[in-house]
Amino acid sequence: MFDRIKSQKSLTALQRRVLLSLLKRLTPADGPLGLDPEAVGALPFMETFIMGGPPELKLGLRVALWVFEYLTLLMAFTWGRFTRQAPVVQDRTIRAYQHSRFYIKRAVLKVLLSFCLVAFYSRPEVRQRVGFDLGPLLTACAEDRRERP
């Protein structure tokens, strides 16, 4: 089973659609930052991260994406696959997952949302727009490494 997952070189079209739909709901282009998640390259970053990870990571994220896409009807009581829903319904679906009394639903959503937000805010364009300069942090880390024996 892991042999097939190890040989996978990129995300499937469905996996890309689910991640992009989540990104667009979390960080809309007309939001406070005014950056389109697709334009800043968050999706290629996520794909590189996933494909470079261990097979267990690939499998876990694939399962989480599949659950989020296809089990929306059962899990959030909304009609249709997540990527084919209107943005308002997608927001309602995300809220339903967030406020669910079942831990597995909240856990799947937290993993996917955390991953999407890290991918978006790690992009240089977003860091610059937010006003976060990574230079001093990297300098401090390098100095800390030099001080250790």
PDB file of C-alpha atoms in Angstrom:
ATOM      1  CA  MET A   1       0.000   0.000   0.000  1.00  0.00           C
ATOM      2  CA  PHE A   2       2.792   2.443   0.887  1.00  0.00           C
ATOM      3  CA  ASP A   3       4.630   1.589  -2.344  1.00  0.00           C
ATOM      4  CA  ARG A   4       1.889   3.225  -4.397  1.00  0.00           C
ATOM      5  CA  ILE A   5       1.831   6.241  -2.098  1.00  0.00           C
ATOM      6  CA  LYS A   6       5.644   6.546  -2.216  1.00  0.00           C
ATOM      7  CA  SER A   7       5.566   6.577  -6.004  1.00  0.00           C
ATOM      8  CA  GLN A   8       2.990   9.374  -6.157  1.00  0.00           C
ATOM      9  CA  LYS A   9       4.830  12.463  -7.414  1.00  0.00           C
ATOM     10  CA  SER A  10       2.107  15.090  -7.151  1.00  0.00           C
ATOM     11  CA  LEU A  11      -1.316  15.795  -5.728  1.00  0.00           C
ATOM     12  CA  THR A  12      -4.359  14.699  -7.670  1.00  0.00           C
ATOM     13  CA  ALA A  13      -6.646  17.285  -9.239  1.00  0.00           C
ATOM     14  CA  LEU A  14      -9.249  16.605  -6.538  1.00  0.00           C
ATOM     15  CA  GLN A  15      -6.738  17.148  -3.735  1.00  0.00           C
ATOM     16  CA  ARG A  16      -5.632  20.423  -5.318  1.00  0.00           C
ATOM     17  CA  ARG A  17      -9.252  21.586  -5.636  1.00  0.00           C
ATOM     18  CA  VAL A  18     -10.040  20.833  -1.985  1.00  0.00           C
ATOM     19  CA  LEU A  19      -6.912  22.615  -0.728  1.00  0.00           C
ATOM     20  CA  LEU A  20      -7.523  25.605  -2.983  1.00  0.00           C
ATOM     21  CA  SER A  21     -11.176  25.824  -1.902  1.00  0.00           C
ATOM     22  CA  LEU A  22     -10.115  25.805   1.742  1.00  0.00           C
ATOM     23  CA  LEU A  23      -7.442  28.426   1.097  1.00  0.00           C
ATOM     24  CA  LYS A  24      -9.924  30.676  -0.656  1.00  0.00           C
ATOM     25  CA  ARG A  25     -12.367  30.436   2.252  1.00  0.00           C
ATOM     26  CA  LEU A  26      -9.662  31.101   4.866  1.00  0.00           C
ATOM     27  CA  THR A  27      -7.807  33.869   3.051  1.00  0.00           C
ATOM     28  CA  PRO A  28     -10.135  35.464   0.502  1.00  0.00           C
ATOM     29  CA  ALA A  29      -8.587  37.780  -2.085  1.00  0.00           C
ATOM     30  CA  ASP A  30     -10.996  40.532  -1.058  1.00  0.00           C
ATOM     31  CA  GLY A  31     -10.049  40.097   2.613  1.00  0.00           C
ATOM     32  CA  PRO A  32      -7.879  42.356   4.774  1.00  0.00           C
ATOM     33  CA  LEU A  33      -4.612  41.294   3.117  1.00  0.00           C
ATOM     34  CA  GLY A  34      -5.978  41.528  -0.411  1.00  0.00           C
ATOM     35  CA  LEU A  35      -3.878  38.610  -1.652  1.00  0.00           C
ATOM     36  CA  ASP A  36      -5.184  35.743  -3.721  1.00  0.00           C
ATOM     37  CA  PRO A  37      -3.905  32.438  -2.266  1.00  0.00           C
ATOM     38  CA  GLU A  38      -3.543  31.023  -5.760  1.00  0.00           C
ATOM     39  CA  ALA A  39      -1.466  33.995  -6.929  1.00  0.00           C
ATOM     40  CA  VAL A  40       1.014  33.873  -4.017  1.00  0.00           C
ATOM     41  CA  GLY A  41       1.824  30.220  -4.714  1.00  0.00           C
ATOM     42  CA  ALA A  42       0.516  28.583  -1.570  1.00  0.00           C
ATOM     43  CA  LEU A  43      -0.704  25.503  -3.438  1.00  0.00           C
ATOM     44  CA  PRO A  44       2.674  24.576  -5.012  1.00  0.00           C
ATOM     45  CA  PHE A  45       4.268  25.063  -1.585  1.00  0.00           C
ATOM     46  CA  MET A  46       1.769  22.621  -0.036  1.00  0.00           C
ATOM     47  CA  GLU A  47       2.314  20.117  -2.826  1.00  0.00           C
ATOM     48  CA  THR A  48       6.100  20.229  -2.383  1.00  0.00           C
ATOM     49  CA  PHE A  49       5.725  19.813   1.371  1.00  0.00           C
ATOM     50  CA  ILE A  50       3.342  16.867   1.097  1.00  0.00           C
ATOM     51  CA  MET A  51       5.279  15.069  -1.630  1.00  0.00           C
ATOM     52  CA  GLY A  52       8.540  15.499   0.272  1.00  0.00           C
ATOM     53  CA  GLY A  53       7.100  14.028   3.440  1.00  0.00           C
ATOM     54  CA  PRO A  54       6.929  10.444   4.649  1.00  0.00           C
ATOM     55  CA  PRO A  55       4.298   8.062   3.205  1.00  0.00           C
ATOM     56  CA  GLU A  56       2.264   8.281   6.413  1.00  0.00           C
ATOM     57  CA  LEU A  57       1.886  12.050   5.945  1.00  0.00           C
ATOM     58  CA  LYS A  58       0.799  11.587   2.340  1.00  0.00           C
ATOM     59  CA  LEU A  59      -1.732   8.936   3.307  1.00  0.00           C
ATOM     60  CA  GLY A  60      -3.093  10.906   6.254  1.00  0.00           C
ATOM     61  CA  LEU A  61      -3.603  14.074   4.253  1.00  0.00           C
ATOM     62  CA  ARG A  62      -5.111  12.183   1.332  1.00  0.00           C
ATOM     63  CA  VAL A  63      -7.638  10.578   3.676  1.00  0.00           C
ATOM     64  CA  ALA A  64      -8.414  13.909   5.364  1.00  0.00           C
ATOM     65  CA  LEU A  65      -8.948  15.609   1.996  1.00  0.00           C
ATOM     66  CA  TRP A  66     -11.157  12.771   0.764  1.00  0.00           C
ATOM     67  CA  VAL A  67     -13.245  12.831   3.948  1.00  0.00           C
ATOM     68  CA  PHE A  68     -13.632  16.580   3.767  1.00  0.00           C
ATOM     69  CA  GLU A  69     -14.643  16.489   0.101  1.00  0.00           C
ATOM     70  CA  TYR A  70     -17.001  13.517  -0.071  1.00  0.00           C
ATOM     71  CA  LEU A  71     -18.443  13.129   3.399  1.00  0.00           C
ATOM     72  CA  THR A  72     -19.719  16.683   3.675  1.00  0.00           C
ATOM     73  CA  LEU A  73     -23.268  15.408   3.304  1.00  0.00           C
ATOM     74  CA  LEU A  74     -22.926  13.075   6.288  1.00  0.00           C
ATOM     75  CA  MET A  75     -20.560  15.147   8.392  1.00  0.00           C
ATOM     76  CA  ALA A  76     -21.917  18.683   7.986  1.00  0.00           C
ATOM     77  CA  PHE A  77     -25.440  17.975   6.752  1.00  0.00           C
ATOM     78  CA  THR A  78     -25.049  20.043   3.595  1.00  0.00           C
ATOM     79  CA  TRP A  79     -25.747  18.869   0.083  1.00  0.00           C
ATOM     80  CA  GLY A  80     -22.954  18.236  -2.406  1.00  0.00           C
ATOM     81  CA  ARG A  81     -19.207  17.942  -2.416  1.00  0.00           C
ATOM     82  CA  PHE A  82     -17.284  20.692  -0.671  1.00  0.00           C
ATOM     83  CA  THR A  83     -15.555  22.031  -3.787  1.00  0.00           C
ATOM     84  CA  ARG A  84     -18.853  22.315  -5.667  1.00  0.00           C
ATOM     85  CA  GLN A  85     -20.646  24.301  -2.990  1.00  0.00           C
ATOM     86  CA  ALA A  86     -21.224  28.035  -3.061  1.00  0.00           C
ATOM     87  CA  PRO A  87     -18.819  30.055  -0.877  1.00  0.00           C
ATOM     88  CA  VAL A  88     -21.564  30.785   1.671  1.00  0.00           C
ATOM     89  CA  VAL A  89     -22.334  27.074   1.999  1.00  0.00           C
ATOM     90  CA  GLN A  90     -18.615  26.289   2.256  1.00  0.00           C
ATOM     91  CA  ASP A  91     -18.356  28.703   5.172  1.00  0.00           C
ATOM     92  CA  ARG A  92     -21.347  27.018   6.812  1.00  0.00           C
ATOM     93  CA  THR A  93     -19.723  23.609   6.276  1.00  0.00           C
ATOM     94  CA  ILE A  94     -16.489  24.770   7.906  1.00  0.00           C
ATOM     95  CA  ARG A  95     -18.450  26.168  10.874  1.00  0.00           C
ATOM     96  CA  ALA A  96     -20.338  22.882  11.192  1.00  0.00           C
ATOM     97  CA  TYR A  97     -17.041  21.002  11.391  1.00  0.00           C
ATOM     98  CA  GLN A  98     -15.625  23.514  13.900  1.00  0.00           C
ATOM     99  CA  HIS A  99     -18.598  23.246  16.247  1.00  0.00           C
ATOM    100  CA  SER A 100     -19.194  19.531  15.911  1.00  0.00           C
ATOM    101  CA  ARG A 101     -19.434  17.474  19.065  1.00  0.00           C
ATOM    102  CA  PHE A 102     -17.488  14.688  17.329  1.00  0.00           C
ATOM    103  CA  TYR A 103     -13.751  15.055  17.798  1.00  0.00           C
ATOM    104  CA  ILE A 104     -12.798  13.387  14.510  1.00  0.00           C
ATOM    105  CA  LYS A 105     -14.592  16.085  12.521  1.00  0.00           C
ATOM    106  CA  ARG A 106     -12.879  18.866  14.439  1.00  0.00           C
ATOM    107  CA  ALA A 107      -9.510  17.101  14.150  1.00  0.00           C
ATOM    108  CA  VAL A 108      -9.760  16.664  10.361  1.00  0.00           C
ATOM    109  CA  LEU A 109     -10.649  20.311   9.965  1.00  0.00           C
ATOM    110  CA  LYS A 110      -7.893  21.521  12.308  1.00  0.00           C
ATOM    111  CA  VAL A 111      -5.254  19.567  10.415  1.00  0.00           C
ATOM    112  CA  LEU A 112      -6.382  20.893   7.047  1.00  0.00           C
ATOM    113  CA  LEU A 113      -6.862  24.490   8.213  1.00  0.00           C
ATOM    114  CA  SER A 114      -3.533  24.603  10.035  1.00  0.00           C
ATOM    115  CA  PHE A 115      -1.745  23.236   7.017  1.00  0.00           C
ATOM    116  CA  CYS A 116      -3.418  25.749   4.689  1.00  0.00           C
ATOM    117  CA  LEU A 117      -2.684  28.716   6.950  1.00  0.00           C
ATOM    118  CA  VAL A 118       0.973  27.771   7.405  1.00  0.00           C
ATOM    119  CA  ALA A 119       1.355  27.416   3.644  1.00  0.00           C
ATOM    120  CA  PHE A 120      -0.274  30.794   3.004  1.00  0.00           C
ATOM    121  CA  TYR A 121       1.529  32.813   5.682  1.00  0.00           C
ATOM    122  CA  SER A 122       4.927  31.286   4.877  1.00  0.00           C
ATOM    123  CA  ARG A 123       4.919  32.873   1.417  1.00  0.00           C
ATOM    124  CA  PRO A 124       7.256  35.914   1.127  1.00  0.00           C
ATOM    125  CA  GLU A 125       4.558  38.148  -0.383  1.00  0.00           C
ATOM    126  CA  VAL A 126       2.233  37.490   2.546  1.00  0.00           C
ATOM    127  CA  ARG A 127       4.965  37.965   5.160  1.00  0.00           C
ATOM    128  CA  GLN A 128       5.864  41.297   3.563  1.00  0.00           C
ATOM    129  CA  ARG A 129       2.219  42.419   3.493  1.00  0.00           C
ATOM    130  CA  VAL A 130       1.764  41.455   7.148  1.00  0.00           C
ATOM    131  CA  GLY A 131       4.994  43.203   8.091  1.00  0.00           C
ATOM    132  CA  PHE A 132       6.890  40.180   9.346  1.00  0.00           C
ATOM    133  CA  ASP A 133      10.613  40.279   8.641  1.00  0.00           C
ATOM    134  CA  LEU A 134      12.238  36.878   8.922  1.00  0.00           C
ATOM    135  CA  GLY A 135      15.810  38.268   8.841  1.00  0.00           C
ATOM    136  CA  PRO A 136      16.274  39.075  12.560  1.00  0.00           C
ATOM    137  CA  LEU A 137      14.860  35.696  13.568  1.00  0.00           C
ATOM    138  CA  LEU A 138      17.238  33.815  11.263  1.00  0.00           C
ATOM    139  CA  THR A 139      20.188  35.906  12.500  1.00  0.00           C
ATOM    140  CA  ALA A 140      19.304  35.171  16.134  1.00  0.00           C
ATOM    141  CA  CYS A 141      18.992  31.440  15.385  1.00  0.00           C
ATOM    142  CA  ALA A 142      22.377  31.418  13.626  1.00  0.00           C
ATOM    143  CA  GLU A 143      24.013  33.199  16.572  1.00  0.00           C
ATOM    144  CA  ASP A 144      22.402  30.766  19.005  1.00  0.00           C
ATOM    145  CA  ARG A 145      23.826  27.826  17.035  1.00  0.00           C
ATOM    146  CA  ARG A 146      27.318  29.326  17.081  1.00  0.00           C
ATOM    147  CA  GLU A 147      27.201  29.760  20.874  1.00  0.00           C
ATOM    148  CA  ARG A 148      26.381  26.108  21.491  1.00  0.00           C
ATOM    149  CA  PRO A 149      29.340  23.744  21.946  1.00  0.00           C
TER     150      PRO A 149
END
